[in-house]
Tab-separated table of C-alpha atoms in Angstrom:
chain	number	residue	atom	x	y	z
A	1	MET	CA	-105.454	12.090	-43.736
A	2	LEU	CA	-108.046	10.647	-46.039
A	3	HIS	CA	-106.934	9.740	-49.675
A	4	GLU	CA	-108.881	10.739	-52.747
A	5	ILE	CA	-112.001	8.567	-53.168
A	6	MET	CA	-113.532	7.901	-56.567
A	7	ALA	CA	-117.149	8.883	-56.983
A	8	ASN	CA	-118.062	5.264	-57.569
A	9	PRO	CA	-115.584	3.140	-55.704
A	10	TRP	CA	-117.117	-0.089	-56.915
A	11	ARG	CA	-116.285	0.750	-60.488
A	12	VAL	CA	-112.639	-0.275	-61.503
A	13	GLU	CA	-111.511	0.297	-65.068
A	14	ASP	CA	-109.838	-2.342	-67.094
A	15	SER	CA	-109.990	-5.020	-64.505
A	16	ASP	CA	-112.448	-7.784	-63.865
A	17	ASN	CA	-110.329	-9.557	-61.153
A	18	GLU	CA	-111.978	-9.440	-57.805
A	19	GLU	CA	-108.739	-9.665	-55.898
A	20	GLU	CA	-107.253	-6.640	-57.686
A	21	ILE	CA	-110.484	-4.608	-56.976
A	22	ASP	CA	-110.281	-5.372	-53.258
A	23	GLN	CA	-106.627	-4.296	-53.131
A	24	ARG	CA	-107.369	-1.013	-54.961
A	25	LEU	CA	-110.251	-0.385	-52.540
A	26	TYR	CA	-108.104	-1.056	-49.448
A	27	ARG	CA	-105.357	1.278	-50.867
A	28	ARG	CA	-107.835	4.102	-51.697
A	29	ILE	CA	-110.280	3.877	-48.730
A	30	THR	CA	-108.208	4.315	-45.477
A	31	PHE	CA	-108.822	6.251	-42.262
A	32	THR	CA	-106.842	8.096	-39.682
A	33	PRO	CA	-105.595	5.668	-37.097
A	34	HIS	CA	-106.722	6.340	-33.601
A	35	ASN	CA	-106.914	4.844	-30.063
A	36	PRO	CA	-110.479	3.323	-29.715
A	37	LEU	CA	-110.299	3.428	-25.876
A	38	PRO	CA	-109.907	6.950	-24.237
A	39	ASN	CA	-106.923	7.609	-22.044
A	40	MET	CA	-107.938	6.973	-18.413
A	41	LEU	CA	-106.860	9.604	-15.950
A	42	ALA	CA	-104.279	8.450	-13.342
A	43	ARG	CA	-105.556	8.045	-9.831
A	44	GLN	CA	-104.343	10.775	-7.538
A	45	THR	CA	-102.941	9.569	-4.129
A	46	VAL	CA	-104.316	11.387	-1.268
A	47	THR	CA	-102.207	11.753	1.915
A	48	LYS	CA	-103.607	9.970	4.779
A	49	ILE	CA	-104.270	11.887	8.113
A	50	ALA	CA	-103.999	10.044	11.188
A	51	GLU	CA	-107.068	10.201	13.543
A	52	TRP	CA	-106.627	12.213	16.655
A	53	ASP	CA	-106.689	10.515	19.851
A	54	PRO	CA	-105.827	12.064	23.222
A	55	MET	CA	-104.072	8.875	24.318
A	56	PRO	CA	-100.590	7.943	22.926
A	57	ASN	CA	-100.234	4.849	20.876
A	58	GLU	CA	-98.275	2.982	23.386
A	59	ASP	CA	-100.992	3.455	26.074
A	60	ARG	CA	-103.927	2.523	23.779
A	61	ARG	CA	-105.411	-0.669	24.910
A	62	LYS	CA	-106.350	-3.476	22.405
A	63	ARG	CA	-109.993	-3.622	21.706
A	64	LYS	CA	-111.940	-6.756	21.687
A	65	PHE	CA	-113.639	-8.166	18.639
A	66	GLY	CA	-117.029	-6.568	17.827
A	67	ARG	CA	-116.596	-3.741	20.236
A	68	ARG	CA	-116.970	-0.119	18.999
A	69	LYS	CA	-115.690	2.857	20.492
A	70	THR	CA	-118.320	5.583	20.201
A	71	VAL	CA	-116.893	8.294	22.260
A	72	PRO	CA	-113.110	8.931	22.683
A	73	SER	CA	-111.633	8.781	26.137
A	74	PHE	CA	-110.689	12.130	27.715
A	75	ASP	CA	-108.951	10.889	30.867
A	76	LYS	CA	-105.570	12.015	29.705
A	77	ALA	CA	-106.489	15.060	27.799
A	78	PRO	CA	-105.608	18.447	29.162
A	79	THR	CA	-107.969	19.814	31.707
A	80	ASP	CA	-109.071	22.786	29.580
A	81	HIS	CA	-109.981	20.403	26.754
A	82	LYS	CA	-112.058	18.062	28.734
A	83	PRO	CA	-115.810	18.197	27.849
A	84	ILE	CA	-118.524	18.004	30.424
A	85	PHE	CA	-119.114	14.316	30.045
A	86	SER	CA	-116.745	11.462	29.426
A	87	GLY	CA	-117.779	8.254	27.790
A	88	THR	CA	-121.405	7.145	28.010
A	89	GLN	CA	-121.875	7.573	31.828
A	90	PRO	CA	-124.679	9.916	32.942
A	91	VAL	CA	-123.828	13.240	34.182
A	92	LYS	CA	-124.562	13.971	37.849
A	93	ILE	CA	-125.382	17.527	38.750
A	94	SER	CA	-125.506	18.797	42.296
A	95	PRO	CA	-128.983	19.668	43.388
A	96	SER	CA	-127.825	23.025	44.499
A	97	VAL	CA	-126.444	23.764	41.101
A	98	ARG	CA	-129.516	22.349	39.440
A	99	GLU	CA	-131.928	24.580	41.629
A	100	GLN	CA	-129.816	27.615	40.972
A	101	HIS	CA	-130.684	27.280	37.211
A	102	GLU	CA	-134.317	26.221	37.640
A	103	PHE	CA	-136.861	28.817	36.573
A	104	ASN	CA	-138.459	30.914	39.331
A	105	LYS	CA	-137.214	28.871	42.280
A	106	SER	CA	-136.825	30.784	45.571
A	107	MET	CA	-133.528	29.996	47.045
A	108	ILE	CA	-132.750	30.638	50.816
A	109	ALA	CA	-129.282	30.923	52.163
A	110	ASN	CA	-127.637	31.919	55.481
A	111	MET	CA	-126.734	35.612	55.874
A	112	PRO	CA	-123.041	36.233	55.174
A	113	ASP	CA	-122.904	39.851	56.387
A	114	THR	CA	-123.500	39.272	60.054
A	115	PRO	CA	-122.338	36.327	62.120
A	116	PRO	CA	-125.137	33.925	63.099
A	117	ALA	CA	-126.846	35.004	66.411
A	118	SER	CA	-126.510	32.867	69.510
A	119	PRO	CA	-129.435	32.108	71.846
A	120	PRO	CA	-129.417	33.273	75.443
A	121	THR	CA	-127.048	31.478	77.753
A	122	ASP	CA	-128.620	28.107	78.941
A	123	ARG	CA	-128.682	27.652	82.720
A	124	SER	CA	-130.933	24.661	82.880
A	125	ILE	CA	-129.748	21.366	84.106
A	126	PHE	CA	-131.459	19.519	81.329
A	127	ASN	CA	-129.118	17.093	79.638
A	128	PRO	CA	-130.624	15.674	76.310
A	129	LEU	CA	-127.831	13.152	75.721
A	130	SER	CA	-128.363	11.394	79.111
A	131	PHE	CA	-132.150	11.488	78.512
A	132	VAL	CA	-131.544	9.680	75.241
A	133	GLN	CA	-129.339	7.215	76.712
A	134	GLU	CA	-131.823	6.471	79.691
A	135	ASN	CA	-134.933	6.324	77.702
A	136	LEU	CA	-135.055	6.958	73.957
A	137	ASN	CA	-138.867	6.463	73.474
A	138	ALA	CA	-139.617	8.902	76.282
A	139	PHE	CA	-137.201	11.568	74.803
A	140	ILE	CA	-138.796	11.295	71.355
A	141	TYR	CA	-142.300	12.300	72.675
A	142	ALA	CA	-141.035	14.663	75.364
A	143	TYR	CA	-141.338	18.473	75.047
A	144	ILE	CA	-138.019	20.379	75.487
A	145	PRO	CA	-138.369	22.459	78.735
A	146	GLN	CA	-138.797	26.120	78.390
A	147	CYS	CA	-135.826	26.925	80.558
A	148	HIS	CA	-133.573	25.120	78.189
A	149	SER	CA	-132.972	27.939	75.793
A	150	SER	CA	-130.303	26.224	73.634
A	151	PHE	CA	-131.205	24.350	70.529
A	152	ILE	CA	-131.157	20.563	70.309
A	153	GLN	CA	-128.886	20.185	67.466
A	154	CYS	CA	-129.755	17.381	65.213
A	155	CYS	CA	-128.621	16.055	61.772
A	156	LEU	CA	-131.155	14.719	59.211
A	157	ARG	CA	-129.695	12.481	56.490
A	158	ARG	CA	-131.440	11.214	53.421
A	159	ASP	CA	-130.597	7.713	51.872
A	160	LYS	CA	-131.640	7.327	48.337
A	161	THR	CA	-129.339	4.275	47.575
A	162	GLY	CA	-131.086	1.218	45.983
A	163	ILE	CA	-133.667	0.571	43.317
A	164	HIS	CA	-136.745	1.938	45.043
A	165	LYS	CA	-135.073	4.420	47.419
A	166	GLU	CA	-134.960	7.075	44.673
A	167	PHE	CA	-138.688	7.249	45.086
A	168	TYR	CA	-139.108	6.069	48.539
A	169	PRO	CA	-135.931	6.979	50.386
A	170	THR	CA	-135.231	6.479	54.032
A	171	PHE	CA	-134.356	9.277	56.484
A	172	TYR	CA	-132.279	9.207	59.475
A	173	LEU	CA	-132.199	11.632	62.545
A	174	HIS	CA	-129.187	11.902	64.663
A	175	PHE	CA	-128.527	13.945	67.717
A	176	GLU	CA	-125.167	16.040	67.517
A	177	ARG	CA	-123.252	16.887	70.681
A	178	PRO	CA	-122.306	20.470	70.266
A	179	SER	CA	-118.847	19.904	71.861
A	180	ASP	CA	-117.427	17.298	69.327
A	181	ARG	CA	-120.283	16.836	66.842
A	182	LYS	CA	-120.523	13.228	67.884
A	183	LYS	CA	-123.806	11.757	66.599
A	184	THR	CA	-126.367	9.392	68.436
A	185	PHE	CA	-129.084	7.804	66.470
A	186	LEU	CA	-132.767	8.898	67.489
A	187	MET	CA	-134.976	7.490	64.870
A	188	ALA	CA	-135.762	6.808	61.139
A	189	ALA	CA	-138.557	7.249	58.733
A	190	ARG	CA	-139.393	5.669	55.450
A	191	LYS	CA	-141.797	6.861	52.720
A	192	VAL	CA	-144.285	4.085	51.985
A	193	VAL	CA	-146.813	3.503	49.272
A	194	ARG	CA	-150.602	3.895	49.792
A	195	LEU	CA	-153.508	2.848	47.584
A	196	ASP	CA	-154.989	6.456	47.697
A	197	ARG	CA	-151.679	7.903	46.415
A	198	GLN	CA	-151.178	10.103	49.540
A	199	THR	CA	-147.688	10.240	51.052
A	200	GLU	CA	-147.074	8.445	54.416
A	201	TYR	CA	-143.956	8.256	56.558
A	202	VAL	CA	-143.504	5.381	59.062
A	203	ILE	CA	-141.300	6.563	61.869
A	204	SER	CA	-139.305	3.965	64.067
A	205	THR	CA	-136.494	3.526	66.269
A	206	ASN	CA	-135.611	0.086	64.772
A	207	ILE	CA	-134.151	0.293	61.292
A	208	GLU	CA	-134.686	-3.395	60.741
A	209	THR	CA	-138.529	-3.082	61.019
A	210	ILE	CA	-138.782	0.366	59.367
A	211	SER	CA	-140.519	-1.382	56.244
A	212	ASP	CA	-143.491	-2.374	58.342
A	213	LYS	CA	-146.421	0.093	58.119
A	214	ALA	CA	-147.455	-0.287	61.790
A	215	GLY	CA	-147.211	-2.461	64.746
A	216	GLY	CA	-143.517	-3.350	64.217
A	217	ASP	CA	-140.789	-3.249	66.815
A	218	GLY	CA	-139.641	0.253	67.491
A	219	TYR	CA	-142.731	1.905	65.744
A	220	VAL	CA	-143.254	5.411	67.194
A	221	GLY	CA	-145.669	7.106	64.814
A	222	LYS	CA	-146.473	8.257	61.159
A	223	LEU	CA	-146.678	11.379	59.210
A	224	ARG	CA	-149.633	11.146	56.805
A	225	GLU	CA	-150.671	13.424	53.993
A	226	SER	CA	-154.232	14.756	54.640
A	227	ASN	CA	-155.138	15.875	51.126
A	228	LEU	CA	-154.197	15.216	47.517
A	229	THR	CA	-152.607	18.488	46.797
A	230	GLY	CA	-149.761	17.958	49.407
A	231	THR	CA	-150.435	20.989	51.532
A	232	GLU	CA	-151.732	19.436	54.732
A	233	TYR	CA	-150.197	16.708	56.984
A	234	THR	CA	-151.017	14.996	60.257
A	235	LEU	CA	-148.490	13.429	62.755
A	236	TYR	CA	-149.776	10.459	64.842
A	237	ASP	CA	-148.220	8.506	67.528
A	238	ASN	CA	-148.133	4.732	67.871
A	239	GLY	CA	-151.714	4.322	69.023
A	240	LYS	CA	-154.539	2.575	67.260
A	241	SER	CA	-156.638	4.185	64.570
A	242	SER	CA	-160.071	5.741	65.432
A	243	LYS	CA	-161.619	3.443	62.849
A	244	LYS	CA	-161.038	0.580	65.120
A	245	CYS	CA	-162.628	2.208	68.036
A	246	LYS	CA	-166.441	1.740	68.790
A	247	THR	CA	-168.288	4.932	69.519
A	248	ASN	CA	-170.374	3.340	72.216
A	249	ASP	CA	-167.408	2.053	74.085
A	250	SER	CA	-166.834	4.038	77.305
A	251	ASN	CA	-163.097	3.128	77.218
A	252	CYS	CA	-162.749	4.127	73.620
A	253	LYS	CA	-159.917	6.566	74.141
A	254	ASP	CA	-157.683	3.915	75.848
A	255	GLY	CA	-154.980	3.212	73.489
A	256	LEU	CA	-156.343	5.504	70.810
A	257	ARG	CA	-153.640	7.337	68.892
A	258	ARG	CA	-152.901	10.925	69.520
A	259	GLU	CA	-152.481	13.631	66.969
A	260	LEU	CA	-149.210	15.403	67.744
A	261	ALA	CA	-148.963	18.008	65.024
A	262	GLY	CA	-150.653	19.501	61.936
A	263	ILE	CA	-148.687	21.026	59.099
A	264	VAL	CA	-150.304	23.301	56.530
A	265	TYR	CA	-148.507	24.835	53.415
A	266	ASN	CA	-149.891	27.732	51.659
A	267	SER	CA	-150.774	27.340	48.085
A	268	ASN	CA	-147.984	28.589	45.805
A	269	MET	CA	-148.388	27.346	42.263
A	270	PHE	CA	-144.894	26.606	40.743
A	271	GLY	CA	-143.358	28.965	43.393
A	272	PHE	CA	-144.514	32.278	41.707
A	273	ARG	CA	-145.217	33.795	45.092
A	274	GLY	CA	-141.766	33.449	46.386
A	275	PRO	CA	-140.448	31.142	49.221
A	276	ARG	CA	-142.647	28.486	50.943
A	277	GLN	CA	-144.990	29.505	53.605
A	278	MET	CA	-146.230	27.211	56.229
A	279	LYS	CA	-147.953	26.854	59.553
A	280	VAL	CA	-147.413	24.349	62.268
A	281	LEU	CA	-150.188	23.296	64.725
A	282	ILE	CA	-149.348	21.598	67.982
A	283	PRO	CA	-151.452	20.812	71.161
A	284	LYS	CA	-150.990	22.942	73.972
A	285	LEU	CA	-149.135	21.397	77.046
A	286	GLY	CA	-151.478	19.288	79.052
A	287	HIS	CA	-154.082	18.746	76.289
A	288	ASP	CA	-153.957	15.564	74.241
A	289	VAL	CA	-155.957	15.555	70.898
A	290	GLN	CA	-157.462	12.048	70.504
A	291	PRO	CA	-160.362	12.438	68.165
A	292	THR	CA	-162.788	9.804	67.295
A	293	GLN	CA	-164.550	9.581	63.974
A	294	ASP	CA	-167.218	12.026	65.289
A	295	GLN	CA	-164.665	14.584	66.794
A	296	ASP	CA	-162.625	17.355	65.192
A	297	THR	CA	-159.117	16.702	64.354
A	298	ILE	CA	-156.289	19.323	64.600
A	299	LEU	CA	-156.845	20.377	61.032
A	300	ASP	CA	-160.539	20.547	61.590
A	301	GLN	CA	-160.016	22.891	64.475
A	302	TRP	CA	-157.652	25.004	62.635
A	303	HIS	CA	-160.080	25.351	59.685
A	304	ASP	CA	-162.819	26.321	62.161
A	305	ARG	CA	-160.493	28.768	63.910
A	306	LYS	CA	-160.567	27.012	67.212
A	307	PHE	CA	-157.407	27.591	69.122
A	308	ASP	CA	-158.524	26.559	72.614
A	309	THR	CA	-156.133	23.721	72.740
A	310	LEU	CA	-153.835	24.534	69.919
A	311	VAL	CA	-150.619	26.578	69.379
A	312	GLU	CA	-150.106	28.014	65.965
A	313	LEU	CA	-146.611	28.598	64.652
A	314	ARG	CA	-145.421	29.795	61.376
A	315	ASN	CA	-142.222	30.001	59.296
A	316	ARG	CA	-140.016	33.049	59.330
A	317	LEU	CA	-140.060	35.150	56.129
A	318	PRO	CA	-136.678	35.493	54.601
A	319	LYS	CA	-135.215	38.779	53.433
A	320	TYR	CA	-134.371	39.198	49.784
A	321	SER	CA	-130.816	40.304	49.050
A	322	GLU	CA	-130.308	42.584	45.978
A	323	GLU	CA	-126.583	41.664	45.816
A	324	THR	CA	-126.944	37.816	45.608
A	325	LYS	CA	-130.515	37.753	44.215
A	326	ILE	CA	-131.670	35.147	46.721
A	327	HIS	CA	-133.418	35.159	49.969
A	328	MET	CA	-131.502	35.062	53.157
A	329	LEU	CA	-132.085	33.806	56.762
A	330	GLN	CA	-129.937	34.225	59.847
A	331	TYR	CA	-129.186	30.806	61.403
A	332	TYR	CA	-128.355	30.340	65.088
A	333	GLY	CA	-125.630	28.362	66.780
A	334	ASN	CA	-122.786	28.899	64.094
A	335	ARG	CA	-124.853	26.710	61.706
A	336	SER	CA	-123.914	27.305	57.969
A	337	VAL	CA	-126.147	26.056	55.193
A	338	ARG	CA	-126.260	25.904	51.466
A	339	PRO	CA	-128.730	27.808	49.375
A	340	SER	CA	-131.993	25.677	49.067
A	341	LYS	CA	-135.683	26.143	48.717
A	342	LYS	CA	-136.066	23.679	51.653
A	343	ASN	CA	-134.310	25.947	54.255
A	344	PHE	CA	-136.851	27.455	56.562
A	345	GLN	CA	-137.141	28.571	60.254
A	346	ILE	CA	-140.248	28.219	62.576
A	347	ILE	CA	-141.077	31.001	64.826
A	348	LEU	CA	-143.445	31.384	67.903
A	349	ASP	CA	-145.205	34.755	68.101
A	350	HIS	CA	-145.359	36.074	71.810
A	351	GLU	CA	-148.013	38.367	73.213
A	352	ASN	CA	-145.787	41.286	73.134
A	353	HIS	CA	-145.404	40.819	69.229
A	354	GLN	CA	-141.862	39.411	69.672
A	355	GLU	CA	-140.693	36.519	67.514
A	356	GLU	CA	-138.663	33.589	68.765
A	357	VAL	CA	-137.064	31.078	66.526
A	358	VAL	CA	-137.819	27.605	67.858
A	359	MET	CA	-136.697	25.485	64.817
A	360	GLN	CA	-134.294	25.828	62.075
A	361	PHE	CA	-133.900	23.392	58.970
A	362	GLY	CA	-131.331	23.815	56.360
A	363	ARG	CA	-129.335	21.966	53.803
A	364	VAL	CA	-125.535	21.254	54.452
A	365	ASP	CA	-124.935	19.097	51.372
A	366	GLU	CA	-126.815	17.048	48.860
A	367	ASP	CA	-128.384	14.554	51.364
A	368	THR	CA	-127.645	16.073	54.770
A	369	PHE	CA	-129.594	18.779	56.668
A	370	ILE	CA	-129.583	20.444	60.096
A	371	CYS	CA	-132.799	19.977	62.080
A	372	ASP	CA	-132.300	22.096	65.317
A	373	TYR	CA	-135.256	22.636	67.727
A	374	ARG	CA	-136.183	23.619	71.201
A	375	TYR	CA	-139.396	24.503	73.348
A	376	PRO	CA	-142.246	23.865	72.503
A	377	PHE	CA	-141.272	21.068	70.147
A	378	SER	CA	-140.359	17.537	70.721
A	379	ALA	CA	-138.072	15.361	68.717
A	380	ILE	CA	-140.738	13.526	66.724
A	381	GLN	CA	-142.499	16.732	65.870
A	382	ALA	CA	-139.335	18.464	64.561
A	383	PHE	CA	-138.379	15.530	62.480
A	384	SER	CA	-141.981	15.277	61.033
A	385	ILE	CA	-141.757	18.971	59.965
A	386	GLY	CA	-138.589	18.416	58.258
A	387	LEU	CA	-139.995	15.281	56.482
A	388	SER	CA	-142.832	17.237	54.994
A	389	SER	CA	-140.550	19.569	53.299
A	390	PHE	CA	-139.128	16.774	50.924
A	391	ASP	CA	-142.480	16.187	49.017
A	392	LYS	CA	-142.363	17.632	45.640
A	393	ARG	CA	-145.777	19.321	44.997
A	394	PHE	CA	-146.280	21.860	42.276
A	395	VAL	CA	-149.091	23.444	44.248
A	396	ARG	CA	-146.795	24.629	47.052
A	397	ASP	CA	-143.434	24.940	45.129
């Protein structure tokens, strides 16, 4: 509490001593004592919460200096708590699962309601395995006899391992013996690069020379894209090109390559018209198509509607199932396939308006497909038709 202060503190009565004046001023002018510094709040101690880690402490490995752990390990966590990814490794999704969630993709599967139908009983003496063992090249070009009603069951495998094989894979065709599913190698094909950006598959019976474009040991033919949209393909054998043949030469067609097949896909922008639709054109038996630069090719004859020496086949239209919401096909020979837009069957229309399935192609797993065929196809023709289905084109898909 402040003491009473005089109106003029510098005026002191009856004293002229400076020390006395100072002592009186000190006694009369006093202030309430107080702490010049404010009281600091005491720091509150916060309870530390241990970070959650699915691994126990005794199993936790020591980290190296400078290494950061960005994502916890879920290897030892409960199954229902595991995320869809672990660590920083990329997630691999099966193509069948990916295709089921793609927009407007027409899936084709095997009919589950009825068992797969079987072809008529085969009474021919044709033995494809012995034919392969005796002369592989002759078997590749040979047409299956019409009396052999059974399918030649084959397996087509796609190899995408390696740096460049993701874009340019290698395909292998094996013959499957129906009794024990034992496989015998027939031929292989590899996708190669062209300057005009058109797809080309080099087909060979020698895997070591499969990288050679032409003329290598075991070279049997090539499948070449005929337009930029990816809707037309032409299959050639191992003969020489017509560009190397002189028109004035009387023996011009000696050694000239033959056209073994033509494949045409209908335009189907982004798959809005449903499943793929395709036509296959092959020469009639006894007719070789060896066009020079001045003659019509198989595709030229088809565009001009000239079928004197050609046989036109088409794919079988699948049936849409309201229960499964996908398109269904009935496969022969107890062959089961997974849903895929690459599944198809080729049929031959007879004069009595009956349809006969002469080829069936379907996915077994991610990189394995069945490729069964019979009359009027040869092995290289069936293999090329299956190869054409692997090109991804928005015009036909």
